[in-house]
mmCIF file of C-alpha atoms in Angstrom:
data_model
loop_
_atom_site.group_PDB
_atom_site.id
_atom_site.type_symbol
_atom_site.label_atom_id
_atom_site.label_comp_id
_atom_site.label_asym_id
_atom_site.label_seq_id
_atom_site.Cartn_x
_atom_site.Cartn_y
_atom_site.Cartn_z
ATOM 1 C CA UNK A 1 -7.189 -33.671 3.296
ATOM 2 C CA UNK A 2 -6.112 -30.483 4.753
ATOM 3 C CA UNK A 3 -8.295 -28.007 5.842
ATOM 4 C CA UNK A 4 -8.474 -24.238 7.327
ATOM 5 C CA UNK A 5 -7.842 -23.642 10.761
ATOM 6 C CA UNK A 6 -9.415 -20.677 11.992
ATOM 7 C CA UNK A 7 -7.367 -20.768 15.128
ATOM 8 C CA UNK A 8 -4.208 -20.058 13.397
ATOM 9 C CA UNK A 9 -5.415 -17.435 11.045
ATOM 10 C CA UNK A 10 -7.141 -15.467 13.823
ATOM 11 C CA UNK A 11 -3.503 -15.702 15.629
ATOM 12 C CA UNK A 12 -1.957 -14.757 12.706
ATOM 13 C CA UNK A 13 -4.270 -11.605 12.324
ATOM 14 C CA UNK A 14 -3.907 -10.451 15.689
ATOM 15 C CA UNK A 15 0.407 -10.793 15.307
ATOM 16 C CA UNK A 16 -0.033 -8.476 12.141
ATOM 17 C CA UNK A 17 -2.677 -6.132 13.587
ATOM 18 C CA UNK A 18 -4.730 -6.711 10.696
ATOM 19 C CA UNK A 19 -8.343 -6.320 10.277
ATOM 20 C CA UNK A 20 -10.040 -9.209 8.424
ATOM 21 C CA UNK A 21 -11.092 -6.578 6.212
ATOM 22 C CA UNK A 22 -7.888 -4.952 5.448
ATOM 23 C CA UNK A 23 -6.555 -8.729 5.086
ATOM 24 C CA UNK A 24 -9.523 -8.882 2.334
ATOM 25 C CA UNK A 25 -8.251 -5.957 0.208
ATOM 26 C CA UNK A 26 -5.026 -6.724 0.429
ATOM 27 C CA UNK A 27 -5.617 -10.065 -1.344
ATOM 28 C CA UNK A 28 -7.737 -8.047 -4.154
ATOM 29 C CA UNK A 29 -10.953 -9.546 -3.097
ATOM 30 C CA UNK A 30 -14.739 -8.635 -1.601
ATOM 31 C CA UNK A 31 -14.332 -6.769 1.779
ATOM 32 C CA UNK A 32 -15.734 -9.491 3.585
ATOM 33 C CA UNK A 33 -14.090 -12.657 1.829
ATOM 34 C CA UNK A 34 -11.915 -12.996 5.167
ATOM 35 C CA UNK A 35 -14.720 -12.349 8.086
ATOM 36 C CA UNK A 36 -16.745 -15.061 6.298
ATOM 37 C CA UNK A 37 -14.528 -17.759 6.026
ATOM 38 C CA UNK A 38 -13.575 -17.063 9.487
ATOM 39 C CA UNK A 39 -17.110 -17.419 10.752
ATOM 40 C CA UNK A 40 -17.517 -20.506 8.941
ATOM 41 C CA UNK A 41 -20.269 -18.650 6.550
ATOM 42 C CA UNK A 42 -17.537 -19.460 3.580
ATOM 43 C CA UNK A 43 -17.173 -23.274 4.777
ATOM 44 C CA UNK A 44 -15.077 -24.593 1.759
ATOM 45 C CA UNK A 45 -12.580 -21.317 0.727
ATOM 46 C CA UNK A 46 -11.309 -21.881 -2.318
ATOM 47 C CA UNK A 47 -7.703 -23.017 -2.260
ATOM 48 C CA UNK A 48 -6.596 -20.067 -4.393
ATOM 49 C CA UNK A 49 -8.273 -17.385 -1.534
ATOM 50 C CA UNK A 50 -6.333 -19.884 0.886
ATOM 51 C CA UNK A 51 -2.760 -19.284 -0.801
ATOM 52 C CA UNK A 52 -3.357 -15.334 -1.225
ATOM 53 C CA UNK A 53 -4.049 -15.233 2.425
ATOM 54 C CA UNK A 54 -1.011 -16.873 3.669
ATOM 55 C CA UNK A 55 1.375 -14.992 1.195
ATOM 56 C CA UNK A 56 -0.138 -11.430 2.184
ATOM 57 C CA UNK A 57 0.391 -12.831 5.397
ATOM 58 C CA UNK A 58 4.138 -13.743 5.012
ATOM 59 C CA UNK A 59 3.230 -17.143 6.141
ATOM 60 C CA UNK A 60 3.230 -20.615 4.307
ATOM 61 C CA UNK A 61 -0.005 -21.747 3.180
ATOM 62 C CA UNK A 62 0.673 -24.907 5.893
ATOM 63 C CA UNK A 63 0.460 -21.741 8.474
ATOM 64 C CA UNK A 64 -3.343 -21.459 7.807
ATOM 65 C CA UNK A 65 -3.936 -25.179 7.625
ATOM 66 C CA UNK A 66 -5.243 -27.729 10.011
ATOM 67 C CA UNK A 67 -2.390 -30.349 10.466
ATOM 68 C CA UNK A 68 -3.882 -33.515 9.430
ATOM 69 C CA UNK A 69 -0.950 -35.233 9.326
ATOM 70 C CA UNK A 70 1.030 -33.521 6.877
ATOM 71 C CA UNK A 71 4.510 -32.848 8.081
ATOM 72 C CA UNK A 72 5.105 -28.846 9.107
ATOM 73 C CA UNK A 73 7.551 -26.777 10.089
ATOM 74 C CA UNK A 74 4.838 -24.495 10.919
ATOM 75 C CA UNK A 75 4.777 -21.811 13.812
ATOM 76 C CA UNK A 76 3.371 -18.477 14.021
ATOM 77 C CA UNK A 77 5.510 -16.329 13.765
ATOM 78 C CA UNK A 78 5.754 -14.022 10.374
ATOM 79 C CA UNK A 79 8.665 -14.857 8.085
ATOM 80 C CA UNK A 80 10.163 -12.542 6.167
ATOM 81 C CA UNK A 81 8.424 -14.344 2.219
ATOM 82 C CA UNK A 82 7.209 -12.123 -0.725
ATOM 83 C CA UNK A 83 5.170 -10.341 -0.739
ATOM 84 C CA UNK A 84 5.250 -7.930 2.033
ATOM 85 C CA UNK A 85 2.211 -6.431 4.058
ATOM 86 C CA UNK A 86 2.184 -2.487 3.602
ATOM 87 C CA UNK A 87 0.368 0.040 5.690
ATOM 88 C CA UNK A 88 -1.224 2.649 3.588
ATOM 89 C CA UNK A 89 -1.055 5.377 6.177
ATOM 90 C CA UNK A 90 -2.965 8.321 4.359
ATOM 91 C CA UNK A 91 -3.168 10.521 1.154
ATOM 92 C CA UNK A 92 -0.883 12.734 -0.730
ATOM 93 C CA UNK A 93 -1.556 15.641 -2.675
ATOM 94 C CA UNK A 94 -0.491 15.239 -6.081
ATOM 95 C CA UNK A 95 -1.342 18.988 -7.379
ATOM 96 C CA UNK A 96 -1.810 20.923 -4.092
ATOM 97 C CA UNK A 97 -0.242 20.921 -0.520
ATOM 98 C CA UNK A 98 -2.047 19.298 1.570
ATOM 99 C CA UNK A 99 -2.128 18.456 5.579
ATOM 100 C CA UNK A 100 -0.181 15.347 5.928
ATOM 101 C CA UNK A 101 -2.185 11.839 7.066
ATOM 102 C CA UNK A 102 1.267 10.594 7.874
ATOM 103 C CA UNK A 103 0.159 10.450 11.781
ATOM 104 C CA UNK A 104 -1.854 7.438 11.411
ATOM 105 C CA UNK A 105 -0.745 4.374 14.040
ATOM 106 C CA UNK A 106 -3.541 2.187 13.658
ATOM 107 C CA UNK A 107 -3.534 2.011 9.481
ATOM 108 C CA UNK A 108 -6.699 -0.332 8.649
ATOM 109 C CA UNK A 109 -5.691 -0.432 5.192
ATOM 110 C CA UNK A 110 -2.336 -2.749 3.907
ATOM 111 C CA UNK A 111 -1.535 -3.784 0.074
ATOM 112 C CA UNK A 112 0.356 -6.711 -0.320
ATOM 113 C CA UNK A 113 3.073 -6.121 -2.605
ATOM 114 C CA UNK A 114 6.907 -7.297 -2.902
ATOM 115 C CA UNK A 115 9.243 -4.638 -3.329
ATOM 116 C CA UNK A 116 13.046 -5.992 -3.403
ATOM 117 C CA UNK A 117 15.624 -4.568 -1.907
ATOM 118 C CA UNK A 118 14.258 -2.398 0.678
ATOM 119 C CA UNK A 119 13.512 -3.134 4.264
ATOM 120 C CA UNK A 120 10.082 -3.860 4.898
ATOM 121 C CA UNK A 121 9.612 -2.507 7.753
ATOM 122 C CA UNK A 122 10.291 1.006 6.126
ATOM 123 C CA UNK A 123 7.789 1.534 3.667
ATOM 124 C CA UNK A 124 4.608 2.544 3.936
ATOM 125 C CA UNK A 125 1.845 3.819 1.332
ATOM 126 C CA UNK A 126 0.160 6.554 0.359
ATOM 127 C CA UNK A 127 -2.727 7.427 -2.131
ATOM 128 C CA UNK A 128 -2.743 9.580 -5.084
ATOM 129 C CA UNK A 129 -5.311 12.655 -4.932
ATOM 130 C CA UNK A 130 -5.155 15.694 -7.214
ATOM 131 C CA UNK A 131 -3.810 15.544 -10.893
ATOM 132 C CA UNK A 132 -0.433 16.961 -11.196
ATOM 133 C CA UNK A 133 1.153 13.255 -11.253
ATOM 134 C CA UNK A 134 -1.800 12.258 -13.615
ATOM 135 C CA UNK A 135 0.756 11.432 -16.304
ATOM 136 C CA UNK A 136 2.063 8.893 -14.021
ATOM 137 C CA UNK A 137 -0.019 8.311 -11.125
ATOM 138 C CA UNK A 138 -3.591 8.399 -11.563
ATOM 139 C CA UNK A 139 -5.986 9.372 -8.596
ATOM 140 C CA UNK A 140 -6.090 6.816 -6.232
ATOM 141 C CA UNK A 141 -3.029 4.884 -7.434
ATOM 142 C CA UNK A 142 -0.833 3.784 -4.514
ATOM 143 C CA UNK A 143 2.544 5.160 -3.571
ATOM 144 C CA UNK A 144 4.915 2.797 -2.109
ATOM 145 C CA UNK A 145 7.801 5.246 -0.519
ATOM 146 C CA UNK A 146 11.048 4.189 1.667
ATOM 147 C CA UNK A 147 12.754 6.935 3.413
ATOM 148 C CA UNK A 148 15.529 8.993 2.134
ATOM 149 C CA UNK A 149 17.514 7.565 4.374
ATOM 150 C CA UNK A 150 17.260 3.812 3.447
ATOM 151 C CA UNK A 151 16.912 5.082 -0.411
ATOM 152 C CA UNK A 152 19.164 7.736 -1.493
ATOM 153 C CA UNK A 153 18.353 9.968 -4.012
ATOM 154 C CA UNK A 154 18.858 9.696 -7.745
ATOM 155 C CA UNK A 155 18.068 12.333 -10.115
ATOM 156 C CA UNK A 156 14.580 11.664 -11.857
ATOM 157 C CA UNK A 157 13.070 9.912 -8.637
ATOM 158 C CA UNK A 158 9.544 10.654 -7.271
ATOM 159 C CA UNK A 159 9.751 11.940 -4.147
ATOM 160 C CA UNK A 160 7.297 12.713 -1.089
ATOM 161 C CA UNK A 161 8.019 16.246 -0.150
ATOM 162 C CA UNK A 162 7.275 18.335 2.923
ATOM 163 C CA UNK A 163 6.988 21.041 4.657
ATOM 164 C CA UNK A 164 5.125 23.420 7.794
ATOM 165 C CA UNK A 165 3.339 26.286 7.433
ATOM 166 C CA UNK A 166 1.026 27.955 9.477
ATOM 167 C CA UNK A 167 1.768 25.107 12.405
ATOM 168 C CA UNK A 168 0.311 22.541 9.696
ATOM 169 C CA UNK A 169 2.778 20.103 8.230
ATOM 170 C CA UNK A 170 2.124 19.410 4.185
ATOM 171 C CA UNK A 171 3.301 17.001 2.078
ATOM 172 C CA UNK A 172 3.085 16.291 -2.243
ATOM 173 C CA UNK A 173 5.022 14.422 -4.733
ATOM 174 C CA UNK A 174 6.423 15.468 -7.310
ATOM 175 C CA UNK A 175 9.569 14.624 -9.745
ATOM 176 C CA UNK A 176 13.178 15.245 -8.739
ATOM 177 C CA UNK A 177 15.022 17.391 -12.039
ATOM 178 C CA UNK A 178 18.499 18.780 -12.366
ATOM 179 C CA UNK A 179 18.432 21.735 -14.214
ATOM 180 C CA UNK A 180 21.113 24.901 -13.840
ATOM 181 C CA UNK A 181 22.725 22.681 -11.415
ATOM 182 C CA UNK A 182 19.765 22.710 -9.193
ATOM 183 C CA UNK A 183 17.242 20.735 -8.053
ATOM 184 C CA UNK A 184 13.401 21.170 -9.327
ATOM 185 C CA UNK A 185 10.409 19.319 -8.249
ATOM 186 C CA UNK A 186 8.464 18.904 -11.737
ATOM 187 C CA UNK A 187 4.588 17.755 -11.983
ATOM 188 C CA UNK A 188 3.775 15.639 -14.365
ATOM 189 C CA UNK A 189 0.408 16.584 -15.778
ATOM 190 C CA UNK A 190 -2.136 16.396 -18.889
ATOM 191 C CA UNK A 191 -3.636 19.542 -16.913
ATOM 192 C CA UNK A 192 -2.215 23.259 -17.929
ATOM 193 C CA UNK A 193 -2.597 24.763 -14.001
ATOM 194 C CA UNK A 194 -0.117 22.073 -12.837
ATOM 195 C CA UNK A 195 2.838 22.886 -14.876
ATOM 196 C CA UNK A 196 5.183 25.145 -12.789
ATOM 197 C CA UNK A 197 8.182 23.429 -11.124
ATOM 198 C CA UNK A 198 9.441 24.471 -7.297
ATOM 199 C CA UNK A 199 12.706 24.962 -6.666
ATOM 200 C CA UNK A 200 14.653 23.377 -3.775
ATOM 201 C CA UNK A 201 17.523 25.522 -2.546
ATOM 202 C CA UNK A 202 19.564 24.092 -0.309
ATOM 203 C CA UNK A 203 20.706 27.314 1.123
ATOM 204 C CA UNK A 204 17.368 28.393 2.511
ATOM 205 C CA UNK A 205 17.179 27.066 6.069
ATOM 206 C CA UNK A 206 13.673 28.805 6.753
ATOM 207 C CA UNK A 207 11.823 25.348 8.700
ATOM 208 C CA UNK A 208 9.054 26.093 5.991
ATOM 209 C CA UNK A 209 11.163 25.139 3.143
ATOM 210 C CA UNK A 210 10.274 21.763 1.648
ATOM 211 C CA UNK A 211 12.026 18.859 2.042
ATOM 212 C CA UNK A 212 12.590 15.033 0.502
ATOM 213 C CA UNK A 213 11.368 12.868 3.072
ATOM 214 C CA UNK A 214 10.663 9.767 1.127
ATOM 215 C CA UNK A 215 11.279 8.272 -2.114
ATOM 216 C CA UNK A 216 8.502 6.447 -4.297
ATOM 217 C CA UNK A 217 10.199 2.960 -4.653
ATOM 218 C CA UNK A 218 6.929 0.903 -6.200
ATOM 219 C CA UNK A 219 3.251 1.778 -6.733
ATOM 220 C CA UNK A 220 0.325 -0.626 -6.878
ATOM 221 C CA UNK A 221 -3.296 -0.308 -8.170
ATOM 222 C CA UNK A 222 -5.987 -2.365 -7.369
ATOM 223 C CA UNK A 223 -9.195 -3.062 -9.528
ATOM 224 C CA UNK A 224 -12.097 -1.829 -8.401
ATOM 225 C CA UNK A 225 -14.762 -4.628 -8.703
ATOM 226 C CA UNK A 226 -18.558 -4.190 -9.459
ATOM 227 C CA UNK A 227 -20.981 -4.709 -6.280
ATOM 228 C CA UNK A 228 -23.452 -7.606 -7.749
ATOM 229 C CA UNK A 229 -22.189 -11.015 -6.675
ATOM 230 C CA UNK A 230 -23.070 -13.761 -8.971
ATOM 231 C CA UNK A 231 -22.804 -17.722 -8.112
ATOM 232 C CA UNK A 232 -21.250 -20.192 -10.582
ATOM 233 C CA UNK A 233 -22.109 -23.884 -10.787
ATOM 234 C CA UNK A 234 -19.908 -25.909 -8.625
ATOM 235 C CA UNK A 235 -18.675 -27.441 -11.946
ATOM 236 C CA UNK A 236 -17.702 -24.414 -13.649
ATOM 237 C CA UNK A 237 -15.675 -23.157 -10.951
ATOM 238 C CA UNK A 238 -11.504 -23.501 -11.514
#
């Protein structure tokens, strides 16, 4: 029988730079699912836990695994499986400007998520605040964005705009419309006050005139589970 090796999945934690709680979220489970099986306070993890770990880890589920003599290719080094690990890095205002969180180099907080045909090692997260993407993004819904640059941009796209004022750089999202042959940034929301497109005129080289920085490629919600734990007999558990 093969069992967890705590060895490797502390090693594998430390190559990602991920918390054992942010490795708990990102699997969909309690905060503290990973810090207990890796003090041995969770001393049988289920085998399902086991399998979310290693694929939010990019690993094979052999790369958690003591080897008891089953034959593996194992190492530790990350390989490039689906789904990817994500950094949420901050918010964004979905109504209102508001100061970027875009600074953030020590994100605690990933989503695993597979998002084809985009270099991984581009995207990044952000969350949903404010309503005028309610239509579409709810408060607290995820945004997974790849830059322009990587993306392109395609009329209709949701896009991460920004822009400095006041010394303070801002960012939002909003939808990308033709219209005139120009390019509006519409909301899209059940609430009257957030109605009124912006227009982007390329002509206007003023350095507080917004620009598309990043392009919404996926977006991810996650469940948010009641507090009260609650045991099931052994036998009733899959």
């Amino acid at each position: 029988m093969s069992t967890l090796d705590r060895d490797k999945l502390r090693a594998l934690l430390e190559i990602h730079g991920i918390t054992p709680r942010a490795l708990s979220l990102a699997i969909g489970d309690s905060p503290y699912t990973v810090r207990d099986i890796m003090s041995g306070r969770t001393k049988n993890p289920r085998s399902d836990t086991l399998a979310a770990i290693a694929q939010a880890l990019g690993v094979s589920l052999y790369d958690v695994l003591k080897d008891d003599g089953i034959a593996s290719t194992s190492t530790l080094t990350p390989r490039l499986t689906t789904p990817q690990t994500i950094p949420i890095v901050g918010e964004v205002a979905a109504g209102l400007w508001r100061e970027t969180m875009l600074a953030s180099s020590q994100p605690d907080e990933f989503i695993a998520l597979s998002v084809d045909g985009y270099d991984p090692g581009d995207l990044y997260a952000l969350r949903v605040s404010g309503r005028s993407m309610d239509l579409v993004y709810p408060p607290g819904r995820c945004l997974v964005v790849a830059p322009v640059s990587q993306s392109g941009l395609r009329v209709g796209d949701h896009v991460i705009v920004e822009r400095t004022r006041a010394g303070l750089v801002e960012i939002t999202v909003k939808e990308l419309v033709m219209e005139g042959g120009k390019a509006w940034l519409y909301p899209r929301s059940s609430s009257p006050e957030f109605q009124t497109p912006l227009l982007i005129d390329g002509s206007d080289l003023d350095q507080d005139a917004p620009r598309v920085i990043g392009v919404v490629v996926a977006d991810y919600v996650q469940r948010q589970r009641p507090t009260e734990f609650f045991t099931l007999p052994a036998n009733l558990q899959g």
